[in-house]
XYZ file of C-alpha atoms in Angstrom:
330
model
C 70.242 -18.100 -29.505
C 68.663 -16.045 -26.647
C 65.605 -14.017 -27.191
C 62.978 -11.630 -25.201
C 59.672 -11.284 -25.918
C 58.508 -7.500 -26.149
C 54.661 -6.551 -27.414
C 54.542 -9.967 -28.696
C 57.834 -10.037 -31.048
C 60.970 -12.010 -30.842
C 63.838 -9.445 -30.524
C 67.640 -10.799 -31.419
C 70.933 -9.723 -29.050
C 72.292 -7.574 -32.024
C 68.854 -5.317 -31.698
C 68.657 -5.341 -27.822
C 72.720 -3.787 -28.035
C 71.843 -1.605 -30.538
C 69.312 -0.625 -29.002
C 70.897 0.372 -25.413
C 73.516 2.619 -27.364
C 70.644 4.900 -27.504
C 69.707 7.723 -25.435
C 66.912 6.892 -23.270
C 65.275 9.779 -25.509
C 66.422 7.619 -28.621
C 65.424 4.689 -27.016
C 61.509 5.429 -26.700
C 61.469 6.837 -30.481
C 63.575 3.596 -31.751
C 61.271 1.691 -30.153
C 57.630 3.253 -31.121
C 59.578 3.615 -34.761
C 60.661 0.396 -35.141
C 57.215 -1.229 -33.956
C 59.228 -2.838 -31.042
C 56.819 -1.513 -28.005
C 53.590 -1.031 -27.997
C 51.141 0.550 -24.606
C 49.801 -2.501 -23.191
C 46.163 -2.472 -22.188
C 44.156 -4.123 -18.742
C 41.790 -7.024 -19.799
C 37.988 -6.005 -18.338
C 37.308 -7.851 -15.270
C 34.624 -10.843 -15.722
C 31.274 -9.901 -15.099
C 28.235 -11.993 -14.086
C 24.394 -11.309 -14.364
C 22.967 -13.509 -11.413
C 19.393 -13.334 -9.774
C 19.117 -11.483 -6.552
C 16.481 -12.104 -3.921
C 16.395 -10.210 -1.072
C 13.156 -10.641 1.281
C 11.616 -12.493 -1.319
C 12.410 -9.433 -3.946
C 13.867 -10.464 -7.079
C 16.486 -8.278 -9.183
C 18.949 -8.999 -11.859
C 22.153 -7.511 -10.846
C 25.678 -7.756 -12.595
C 28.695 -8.760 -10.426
C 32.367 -9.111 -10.444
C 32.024 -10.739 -7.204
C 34.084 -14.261 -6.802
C 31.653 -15.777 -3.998
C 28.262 -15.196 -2.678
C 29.591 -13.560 0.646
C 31.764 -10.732 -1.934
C 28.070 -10.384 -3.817
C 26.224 -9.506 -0.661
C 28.650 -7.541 0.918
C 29.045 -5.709 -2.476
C 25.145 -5.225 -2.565
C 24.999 -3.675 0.755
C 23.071 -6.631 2.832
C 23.860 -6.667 6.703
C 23.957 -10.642 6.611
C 24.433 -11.983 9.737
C 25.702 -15.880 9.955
C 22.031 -17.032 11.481
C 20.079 -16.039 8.182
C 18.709 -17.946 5.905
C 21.359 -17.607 2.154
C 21.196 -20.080 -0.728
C 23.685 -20.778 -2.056
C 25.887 -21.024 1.262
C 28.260 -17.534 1.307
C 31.268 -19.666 0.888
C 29.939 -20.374 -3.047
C 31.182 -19.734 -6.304
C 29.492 -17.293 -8.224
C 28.240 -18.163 -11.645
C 26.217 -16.543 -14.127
C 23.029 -16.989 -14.587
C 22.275 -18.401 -11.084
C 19.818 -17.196 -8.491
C 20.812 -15.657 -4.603
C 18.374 -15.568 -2.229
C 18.625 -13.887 1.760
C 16.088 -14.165 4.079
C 17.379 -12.432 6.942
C 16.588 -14.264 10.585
C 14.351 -12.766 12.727
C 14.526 -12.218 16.631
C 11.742 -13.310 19.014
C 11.502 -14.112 22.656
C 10.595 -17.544 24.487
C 9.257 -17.083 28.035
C 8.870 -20.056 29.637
C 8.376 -20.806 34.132
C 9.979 -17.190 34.152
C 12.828 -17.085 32.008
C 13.814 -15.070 29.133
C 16.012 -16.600 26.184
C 16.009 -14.463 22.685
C 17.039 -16.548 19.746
C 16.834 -15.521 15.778
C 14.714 -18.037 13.593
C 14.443 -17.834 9.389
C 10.822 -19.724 9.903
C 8.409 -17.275 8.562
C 4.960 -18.550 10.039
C 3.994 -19.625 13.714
C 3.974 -23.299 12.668
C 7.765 -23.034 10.706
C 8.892 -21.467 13.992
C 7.908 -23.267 16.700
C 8.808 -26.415 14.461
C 12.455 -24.667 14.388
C 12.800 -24.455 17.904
C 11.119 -27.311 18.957
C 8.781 -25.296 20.818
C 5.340 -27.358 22.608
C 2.272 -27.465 21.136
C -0.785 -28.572 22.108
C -1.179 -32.229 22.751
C -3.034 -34.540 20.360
C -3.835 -37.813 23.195
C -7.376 -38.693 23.541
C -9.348 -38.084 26.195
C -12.592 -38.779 27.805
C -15.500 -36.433 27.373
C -15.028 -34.597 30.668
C -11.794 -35.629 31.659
C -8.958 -33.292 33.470
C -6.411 -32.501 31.074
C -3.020 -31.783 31.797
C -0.253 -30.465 29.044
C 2.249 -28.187 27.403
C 1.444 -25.731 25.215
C 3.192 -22.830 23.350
C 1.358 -19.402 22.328
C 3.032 -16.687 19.683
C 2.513 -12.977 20.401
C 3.219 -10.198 18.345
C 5.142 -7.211 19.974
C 2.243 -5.312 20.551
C 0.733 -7.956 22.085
C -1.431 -9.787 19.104
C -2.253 -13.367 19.651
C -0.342 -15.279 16.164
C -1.820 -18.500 14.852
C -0.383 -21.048 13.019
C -0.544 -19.540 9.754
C 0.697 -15.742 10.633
C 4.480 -14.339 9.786
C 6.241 -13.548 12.727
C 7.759 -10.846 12.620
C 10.830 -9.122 14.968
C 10.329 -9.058 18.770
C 7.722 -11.722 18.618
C 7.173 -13.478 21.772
C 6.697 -17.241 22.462
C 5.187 -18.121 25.180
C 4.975 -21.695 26.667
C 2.584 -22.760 29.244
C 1.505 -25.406 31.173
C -2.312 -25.493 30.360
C -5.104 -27.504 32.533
C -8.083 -27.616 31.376
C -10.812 -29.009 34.089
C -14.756 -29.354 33.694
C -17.187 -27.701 36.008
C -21.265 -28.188 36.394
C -23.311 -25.180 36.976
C -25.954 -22.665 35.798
C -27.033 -20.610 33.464
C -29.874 -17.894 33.054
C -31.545 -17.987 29.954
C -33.069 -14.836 28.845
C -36.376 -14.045 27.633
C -37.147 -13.301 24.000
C -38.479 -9.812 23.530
C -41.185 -9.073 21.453
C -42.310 -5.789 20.371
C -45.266 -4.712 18.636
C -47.276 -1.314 17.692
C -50.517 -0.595 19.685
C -52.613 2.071 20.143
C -53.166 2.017 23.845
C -49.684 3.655 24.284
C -49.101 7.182 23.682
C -47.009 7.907 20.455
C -43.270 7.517 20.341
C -43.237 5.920 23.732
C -43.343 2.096 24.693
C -44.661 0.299 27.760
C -44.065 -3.360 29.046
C -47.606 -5.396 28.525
C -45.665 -8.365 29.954
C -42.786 -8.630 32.020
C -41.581 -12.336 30.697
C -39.311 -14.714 33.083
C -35.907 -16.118 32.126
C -35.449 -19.568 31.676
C -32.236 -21.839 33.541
C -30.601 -23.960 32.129
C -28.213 -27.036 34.277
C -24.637 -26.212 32.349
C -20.875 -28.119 32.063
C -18.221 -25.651 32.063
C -14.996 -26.049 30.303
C -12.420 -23.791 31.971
C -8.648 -23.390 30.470
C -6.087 -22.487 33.225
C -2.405 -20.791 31.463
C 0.254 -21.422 34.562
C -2.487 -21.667 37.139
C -4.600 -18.407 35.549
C -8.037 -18.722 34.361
C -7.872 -18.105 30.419
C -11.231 -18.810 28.530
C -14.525 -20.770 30.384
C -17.229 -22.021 27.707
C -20.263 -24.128 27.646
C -19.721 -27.425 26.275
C -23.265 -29.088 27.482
C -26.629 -27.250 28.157
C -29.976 -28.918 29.204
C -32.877 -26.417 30.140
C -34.499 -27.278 33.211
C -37.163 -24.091 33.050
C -38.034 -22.211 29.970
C -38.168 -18.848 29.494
C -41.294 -16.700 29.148
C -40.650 -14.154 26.304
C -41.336 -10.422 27.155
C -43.987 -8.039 25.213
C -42.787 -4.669 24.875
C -45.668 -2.155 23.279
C -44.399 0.367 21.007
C -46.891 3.757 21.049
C -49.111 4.668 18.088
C -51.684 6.393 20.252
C -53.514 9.580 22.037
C -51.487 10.795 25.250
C -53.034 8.319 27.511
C -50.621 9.440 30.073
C -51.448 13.161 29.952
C -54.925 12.746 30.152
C -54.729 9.840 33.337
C -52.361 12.365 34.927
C -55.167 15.296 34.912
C -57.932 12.695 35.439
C -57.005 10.700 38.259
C -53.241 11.528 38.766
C -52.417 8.192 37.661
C -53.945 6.363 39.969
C -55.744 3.055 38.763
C -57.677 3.179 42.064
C -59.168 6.595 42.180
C -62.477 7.278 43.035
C -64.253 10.287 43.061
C -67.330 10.487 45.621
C -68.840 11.799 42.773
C -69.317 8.028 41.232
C -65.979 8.134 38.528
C -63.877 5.635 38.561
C -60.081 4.813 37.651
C -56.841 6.070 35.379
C -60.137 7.893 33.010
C -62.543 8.854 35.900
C -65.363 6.373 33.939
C -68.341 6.402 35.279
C -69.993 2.493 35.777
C -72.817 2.991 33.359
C -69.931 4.660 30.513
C -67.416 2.052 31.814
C -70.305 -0.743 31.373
C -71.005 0.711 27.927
C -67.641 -0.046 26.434
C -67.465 -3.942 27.723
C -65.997 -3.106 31.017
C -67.176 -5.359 33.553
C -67.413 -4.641 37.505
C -65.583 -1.967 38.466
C -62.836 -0.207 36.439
C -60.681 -0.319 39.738
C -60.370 -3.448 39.293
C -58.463 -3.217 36.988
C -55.036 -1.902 35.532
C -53.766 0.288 33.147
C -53.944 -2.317 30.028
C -57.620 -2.815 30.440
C -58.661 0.299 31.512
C -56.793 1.999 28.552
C -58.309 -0.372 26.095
C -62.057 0.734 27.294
C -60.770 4.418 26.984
C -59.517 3.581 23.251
C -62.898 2.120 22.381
C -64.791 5.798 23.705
C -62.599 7.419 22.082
C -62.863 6.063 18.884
C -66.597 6.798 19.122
C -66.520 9.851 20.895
C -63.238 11.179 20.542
C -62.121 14.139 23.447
C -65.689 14.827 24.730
C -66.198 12.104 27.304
C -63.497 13.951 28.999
C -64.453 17.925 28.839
C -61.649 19.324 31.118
C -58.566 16.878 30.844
C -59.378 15.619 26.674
C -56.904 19.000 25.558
C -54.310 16.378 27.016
C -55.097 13.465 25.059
């Protein structure tokens, strides 16, 4: 007996011919009457939920896509075929399972003068030059002060940052390889004087005055110079012995009269003056005055330290008078 399967019901010959007698009109209300046909409706497409992480950002997304290449391209990601995708693009998609893109990133090698650009996934210096097989620097022993000859790669940034091992590289990174020599050189080195400062009353307020000049020291040196491709990079001291000692430097910081206002109407300055009228020096003293304060000799003898300190001590006990014209200045 034949039969045809409509909406799910097994229709005999005798209905299907009875059935065609009808108007096509007849036909469609037969049909809906008789429970024969009934509007047939699209299963929903199979859905997904899968992990998405993009840059190392995670998001749940829900996909209809059949492989990991359809669930990228349907989420918008420029992939390109030299970044990083787990699972590969060619992989079923299942639910519940995580995508992650890490897209590569393009640097530049320089090395003796060429150019080459490749694209990397590494994400730090070290993953990167590891990738490539890039030089580093080399780990054989050597003597103390012994010429050193090797290969060596430096990362840049693109504006020109020095990387270390630990940094993310980022796009238009440069790589630099050079052939590094690193030689040891005897020399010299000044060593300079300590400076010390302290408050005294035989300068005039808010100024200072050297008491003592100090000397810097030497010291007999070994250099450690780094050439890059023949260019001097970085020289540093790797052995000092002093062979003279510095003398440190005392620098006087004013808490005092004017001294240098009252010298300059005394004497003009002049440690040496004399005045045929028997004064003496910076403070015109006179040798029984400068004799009274603990000078001894001559004050011209002298210079300005110890011919201010005998001016300080007749001043404290006399204060502007030994001086009737110039003390205003003091």
């Amino acid at each position: 007996m034949f039969v045809s399967r409509t909406a799910g019901r097994l229709t005999s010959p005798h209905t299907i011919s009875k059935v065609a007698r009808v108007g096509s009109v007849g036909i469609a209300t037969a049909a809906l009457t008789a429970g024969f046909i009934t509007t047939a409706t699209p299963a929903s497409a199979e859905t997904a939920t899968v992990k998405l992480n993009l840059k190392g950002v995670t998001s749940s997304v829900s996909t209809s896509a059949d492989t990991v290449r359809q669930l990228l391209t349907e989420e918008s990601v420029s992939f390109d075929k030299t970044d990083l995708v787990s699972p590969s693009l060619s992989s079923d998609v299942v639910n519940g399972m995580t995508v992650s893109w890490t897209p590569a990133r393009r640097i530049v090698v320089k090395r003796d003068g060429d150019k080459t650009r490749h694209r990397v996934v590494g994400s730090t210096v070290q993953e990167v030059r590891q990738e490539l097989s890039l030089p580093t620097a080399t780990t054989r022993r050597y003597a103390r002060f012994e010429t050193r000859r090797y290969t060596a790669t430096r990362f840049y940034s693109a504006n020109g940052r020095r990387l270390h091992a630990d940094d993310i590289v980022r796009d238009d990174a440069v790589a630099r390889v050079y052939d590094v020599r690193v030689a040891f050189a005897d020399g010299h080195k000044r060593i300079k004087p300590k400076v010390v400062k302290d408050r005294s009353k035989l300068v005039r307020s808010g100024s200072r005055r050297v008491y003592k000049q100090g000397r810097a020291g030497k010291a007999r040196v070994v250099f450690r110079k780094v050439f890059l491709d023949g260019e001097l990079d970085s020289k540093r001291v790797v052995e000092s012995r002093t062979v003279r000692d510095p003398k440190r430097k005392v620098v006087r910081i004013g808490t005092g009269p004017n001294w240098v206002g009252l010298a300059r109407c005394e004497s003009g300055r002049n440690p040496n003056a004399v005045n045929p009228a028997g004064f003496y020096g910076l403070y015109q003293f006179s040798l029984s005055t400068w004799h009274a304060v603990g000078g001894k000799g001559n004050p011209t003898d002298y210079g300005y330290w110890e011919q201010t300190k005998r001016a300080w001590i007749l001043f404290k006990g006399s204060g502007r008078s030994p001086w009737p014209v110039c003390g205003r200045y003091l």
